[in-house]
Tab-separated table of C-alpha atoms in Angstrom:
chain	number	residue	atom	x	y	z
A	1	ASP	CA	161.105	64.629	144.453
A	2	MET	CA	160.132	62.546	141.405
A	3	THR	CA	160.854	65.227	138.840
A	4	GLU	CA	161.391	64.368	135.195
A	5	SER	CA	165.070	65.244	135.546
A	6	PHE	CA	165.462	62.990	138.585
A	7	ILE	CA	163.753	60.056	136.846
A	8	SER	CA	165.887	60.517	133.736
A	9	CYS	CA	169.065	60.504	135.834
A	10	ALA	CA	167.886	57.415	137.725
A	11	ILE	CA	167.178	55.549	134.476
A	12	PHE	CA	170.519	56.579	132.992
A	13	SER	CA	172.373	55.425	136.129
A	14	LEU	CA	170.486	52.130	136.067
A	15	LEU	CA	171.258	51.393	132.402
A	16	ALA	CA	174.883	52.482	132.732
A	17	ARG	CA	175.400	50.272	135.778
A	18	TYR	CA	173.957	47.142	134.199
A	19	SER	CA	175.677	47.770	130.879
A	20	SER	CA	179.077	48.090	132.543
A	21	PHE	CA	178.357	45.128	134.810
A	22	GLN	CA	177.593	43.012	131.731
A	23	GLY	CA	180.740	44.086	129.915
A	24	GLY	CA	179.241	46.902	127.872
A	25	HIS	CA	178.185	44.691	124.957
A	26	TYR	CA	174.597	44.238	123.780
A	27	LYS	CA	175.036	40.465	123.551
A	28	ALA	CA	176.181	40.172	127.161
A	29	GLY	CA	172.749	40.352	128.783
A	30	GLY	CA	171.864	36.706	129.207
A	31	PHE	CA	171.710	36.850	132.984
A	32	GLN	CA	168.936	39.453	132.741
A	33	ALA	CA	166.444	36.961	131.287
A	34	ALA	CA	163.387	36.181	133.424
A	35	ILE	CA	160.451	33.798	133.357
A	36	HIS	CA	157.310	35.005	131.544
A	37	GLY	CA	154.808	37.290	133.189
A	38	SER	CA	152.264	34.474	132.983
A	39	CYS	CA	154.579	32.328	135.123
A	40	PHE	CA	154.878	35.058	137.750
A	41	ASP	CA	151.107	35.495	137.766
A	42	THR	CA	150.606	31.752	138.247
A	43	LEU	CA	153.138	31.729	141.089
A	44	MET	CA	151.290	34.594	142.764
A	45	VAL	CA	147.799	33.121	142.383
A	46	GLU	CA	148.624	29.482	143.106
A	47	PHE	CA	151.553	29.790	145.537
A	48	GLY	CA	151.260	33.247	147.076
A	49	CYS	CA	154.552	34.585	145.653
A	50	TRP	CA	155.007	38.318	146.036
A	51	LEU	CA	158.757	38.984	145.806
A	52	GLU	CA	161.605	37.989	143.465
A	53	CYS	CA	164.900	37.010	145.098
A	54	PHE	CA	167.061	37.754	142.036
A	55	ALA	CA	165.812	40.470	139.698
A	56	SER	CA	166.450	43.952	138.350
A	57	PRO	CA	164.232	46.927	137.519
A	58	MET	CA	164.391	45.800	133.880
A	59	ASN	CA	163.038	42.287	134.346
A	60	CYS	CA	161.018	42.359	137.575
A	61	ARG	CA	157.325	41.483	137.612
A	62	TYR	CA	156.463	42.211	141.229
A	63	SER	CA	156.698	45.667	142.794
A	64	ARG	CA	159.303	44.511	145.336
A	65	PHE	CA	162.391	42.479	144.546
A	66	CYS	CA	165.979	41.785	145.567
A	67	SER	CA	168.763	42.907	143.246
A	68	ALA	CA	172.525	43.212	143.030
A	69	HIS	CA	172.715	47.025	142.889
A	70	PHE	CA	170.634	48.660	145.594
A	71	ASP	CA	172.087	52.128	145.002
A	72	THR	CA	170.739	52.317	141.433
A	73	ASP	CA	167.731	50.000	141.888
A	74	TYR	CA	166.024	51.133	145.110
A	75	ILE	CA	164.045	53.891	143.400
A	76	PHE	CA	162.426	51.197	141.220
A	77	GLY	CA	161.468	48.865	144.078
A	78	SER	CA	164.599	46.930	145.070
A	79	ILE	CA	165.052	46.053	148.739
A	80	GLY	CA	168.722	45.136	148.249
A	81	SER	CA	170.692	41.914	147.992
A	82	PHE	CA	168.950	38.602	148.576
A	83	PHE	CA	171.833	37.643	150.831
A	84	GLN	CA	170.841	40.463	153.185
A	85	PHE	CA	167.181	39.392	153.119
A	86	PHE	CA	165.961	37.436	156.179
A	87	PRO	CA	162.185	36.867	155.969
A	88	ARG	CA	160.391	34.954	158.709
A	89	GLU	CA	157.469	34.019	156.488
A	90	GLY	CA	156.260	34.340	152.908
A	91	SER	CA	156.470	32.786	149.470
A	92	PHE	CA	159.233	33.859	147.088
A	93	GLU	CA	160.470	33.207	143.537
A	94	ALA	CA	164.204	32.666	142.978
A	95	ASN	CA	165.743	32.636	139.502
A	96	PRO	CA	169.442	33.160	140.309
A	97	PRO	CA	172.397	33.631	137.954
A	98	PHE	CA	173.171	30.179	136.583
A	99	ASP	CA	176.573	29.599	138.131
A	100	ASP	CA	177.381	27.072	140.827
A	101	GLY	CA	178.899	29.585	143.225
A	102	THR	CA	175.774	31.744	143.372
A	103	ILE	CA	173.415	28.760	143.513
A	104	LEU	CA	175.364	27.144	146.368
A	105	LYS	CA	175.435	30.434	148.285
A	106	MET	CA	171.692	30.826	147.641
A	107	ILE	CA	170.707	27.426	149.014
A	108	ASP	CA	172.887	27.899	152.098
A	109	HIS	CA	171.140	31.209	152.774
A	110	MET	CA	167.679	29.716	152.220
A	111	GLU	CA	168.300	26.819	154.577
A	112	ASP	CA	169.575	29.274	157.192
A	113	ILE	CA	166.294	31.203	156.817
A	114	PHE	CA	164.273	27.981	157.159
A	115	SER	CA	166.177	27.007	160.301
A	116	LYS	CA	165.144	30.212	162.077
A	117	SER	CA	161.383	30.193	161.497
A	118	SER	CA	158.430	27.852	161.905
A	119	LEU	CA	156.088	30.258	160.106
A	120	PRO	CA	155.017	29.443	156.503
A	121	LEU	CA	158.017	29.793	154.177
A	122	SER	CA	158.370	28.839	150.534
A	123	PHE	CA	161.055	29.380	147.896
A	124	ILE	CA	160.317	28.404	144.287
A	125	ILE	CA	163.660	28.047	142.515
A	126	ILE	CA	164.133	28.163	138.743
A	127	ILE	CA	167.502	26.854	137.523
A	128	PRO	CA	168.770	24.803	134.557
A	129	TYR	CA	168.191	21.074	134.828
A	130	LEU	CA	171.816	20.003	135.297
A	131	PRO	CA	171.933	16.951	137.606
A	132	ASP	CA	175.716	16.688	137.262
A	133	GLN	CA	176.326	20.187	138.635
A	134	ASN	CA	176.989	20.730	142.336
A	135	GLY	CA	174.535	23.628	142.596
A	136	TRP	CA	171.631	21.656	141.134
A	137	ARG	CA	172.390	18.618	143.280
A	138	ARG	CA	172.621	20.715	146.421
A	139	VAL	CA	169.221	22.340	145.806
A	140	TYR	CA	167.596	19.088	144.719
A	141	SER	CA	168.830	17.186	147.789
A	142	SER	CA	167.711	19.848	150.307
A	143	GLU	CA	165.672	18.513	153.194
A	144	TYR	CA	163.097	21.206	152.402
A	145	LYS	CA	162.395	20.031	148.829
A	146	ARG	CA	158.688	19.330	148.351
A	147	ALA	CA	158.354	19.089	144.559
A	148	HIS	CA	160.340	19.194	141.346
A	149	LEU	CA	158.959	20.164	137.939
A	150	LYS	CA	161.138	19.582	134.871
A	151	VAL	CA	160.253	21.696	131.827
A	152	LYS	CA	161.736	20.535	128.529
A	153	GLN	CA	163.929	22.941	126.549
A	154	ALA	CA	161.721	23.393	123.479
A	155	GLU	CA	158.556	23.803	125.529
A	156	HIS	CA	159.356	26.998	127.386
A	157	GLY	CA	161.050	30.341	127.049
A	158	TYR	CA	162.267	33.425	128.878
A	159	PHE	CA	161.676	37.173	128.831
A	160	GLU	CA	164.581	39.454	127.928
A	161	GLY	CA	165.313	41.890	130.742
A	162	SER	CA	167.491	43.817	128.309
A	163	GLN	CA	164.668	44.013	125.766
A	164	HIS	CA	165.627	47.622	124.969
A	165	ASP	CA	168.695	46.139	123.180
A	166	ARG	CA	166.911	43.188	121.577
A	167	ILE	CA	164.842	42.556	118.450
A	168	ASN	CA	162.503	40.259	120.396
A	169	ARG	CA	161.403	40.502	124.004
A	170	TYR	CA	161.290	36.709	124.260
A	171	ARG	CA	163.699	33.829	123.770
A	172	ILE	CA	163.384	30.068	123.640
A	173	ALA	CA	165.132	28.415	126.571
A	174	PRO	CA	168.540	26.921	125.652
A	175	PHE	CA	168.191	24.106	128.193
A	176	ASP	CA	165.740	22.018	130.213
A	177	THR	CA	164.647	23.844	133.353
A	178	SER	CA	164.084	22.648	136.913
A	179	VAL	CA	161.461	24.299	139.099
A	180	ILE	CA	162.225	23.146	142.633
A	181	PHE	CA	159.908	23.902	145.544
A	182	LEU	CA	161.568	24.340	148.941
A	183	GLN	CA	159.114	24.704	151.822
A	184	ASN	CA	158.982	24.125	155.542
A	185	GLU	CA	156.069	22.164	156.955
A	186	ALA	CA	153.882	25.241	157.453
A	187	GLY	CA	154.712	26.492	153.957
A	188	SER	CA	153.840	23.144	152.406
A	189	GLU	CA	150.466	23.177	154.141
A	190	LYS	CA	149.698	26.750	153.078
A	191	TRP	CA	150.964	26.504	149.471
A	192	PRO	CA	150.885	22.803	148.472
A	193	ALA	CA	152.549	21.958	145.155
A	194	THR	CA	149.732	19.791	143.797
A	195	LYS	CA	149.761	18.189	140.344
A	196	GLU	CA	146.997	20.540	139.219
A	197	LYS	CA	149.007	23.601	140.235
A	198	LEU	CA	152.188	22.263	138.646
A	199	LEU	CA	150.296	21.679	135.400
A	200	LYS	CA	149.108	25.302	135.395
A	201	LEU	CA	152.689	26.429	135.954
A	202	ARG	CA	153.988	24.207	133.147
A	203	ASN	CA	151.441	25.712	130.747
A	204	ALA	CA	152.466	29.229	131.815
A	205	PHE	CA	156.046	28.460	130.753
A	206	LYS	CA	155.040	27.992	127.080
A	207	PRO	CA	157.161	29.966	124.579
A	208	LYS	CA	155.661	33.223	123.402
A	209	LEU	CA	154.929	34.143	119.780
A	210	GLU	CA	156.225	37.521	118.691
A	211	LEU	CA	156.732	39.177	115.309
A	212	ASN	CA	159.821	41.369	115.271
A	213	PRO	CA	160.414	44.367	112.965
A	214	HIS	CA	162.309	42.163	110.498
A	215	GLY	CA	159.399	39.759	110.082
A	216	LEU	CA	161.052	36.932	112.000
A	217	ASN	CA	159.287	35.016	114.709
A	218	PHE	CA	159.218	31.835	116.678
A	219	VAL	CA	156.102	29.826	117.359
A	220	ALA	CA	154.987	27.969	120.435
A	221	PRO	CA	154.002	24.311	119.950
A	222	ASP	CA	150.492	24.121	118.514
A	223	HIS	CA	148.469	22.023	120.966
A	224	SER	CA	144.815	22.126	121.760
A	225	ASP	CA	144.000	22.614	125.437
A	226	ASN	CA	143.160	18.935	125.853
A	227	GLU	CA	146.346	17.771	124.120
A	228	GLU	CA	148.355	20.249	126.140
A	229	ASP	CA	146.880	19.134	129.454
A	230	GLU	CA	147.365	15.476	128.574
A	231	ALA	CA	150.978	16.089	127.513
A	232	GLY	CA	151.571	18.007	130.710
A	233	ARG	CA	150.187	15.199	132.854
A	234	GLU	CA	152.392	12.684	131.077
A	235	GLN	CA	155.432	14.888	131.642
A	236	LEU	CA	154.565	15.302	135.312
A	237	GLU	CA	154.561	11.521	135.577
A	238	GLU	CA	157.904	11.397	133.748
A	239	SER	CA	159.222	14.055	136.085
A	240	GLY	CA	158.194	11.865	139.010
A	241	ASP	CA	160.127	8.951	137.526
A	242	GLU	CA	163.157	11.204	137.057
A	243	ASN	CA	162.833	12.348	140.662
A	244	GLU	CA	163.140	8.748	141.835
A	245	GLU	CA	166.206	8.197	139.650
A	246	ASN	CA	167.824	11.441	140.840
A	247	GLU	CA	167.133	10.522	144.470
A	248	LYS	CA	169.259	7.429	143.898
A	249	ARG	CA	172.058	9.472	142.301
A	250	VAL	CA	172.036	12.155	144.997
């Protein structure tokens, strides 16, 4: 029964759980950041994504998502932990907590899922570009990797999942980001990561402009569409060169 009292209790339980999980401090919400809504929309339109593998009711874009706290999150659309999720087909976005342990556990689980299905499967992974870290190297060297898009630090941003405790809903990324496409053969045929699609995704990552109550803001780079597309194409070529160099290192 979705009464006002029930909803209020559910929201309170949700906020209390995540606040305590983050240490109870308003500055401790970094792991609740998410990619922009425009990125999610591009992933849905161009790559058929419909579920987030690591999200919360406060930062999710899609109606269904995996999250760490099913007991407080299910009422808002959570289907539970990603590590208890075993799809046979589909296209999914994964923006995990940025620690090696979680990333290594994630890629092991994904490859186990791939090994058990020949139906179209795709995971689009968003993690910091850190070639010296075990988690990044493990994802990048997966046999299922089909494409890698590197987005430079100053040219993209994130959405604050804990925006109720923030002056701005958006933040500039503190690092370069890797978008790594893992797909089986059927998934690659159904949702190919073409240069045109990767360029659309790169443009969707652009930082957002927002004026906060104190009159402070940050501004996305001022490019015309043509300049932006040309810069994106050049960076895709650079990303390809980096891929070759990383292949040698891995």
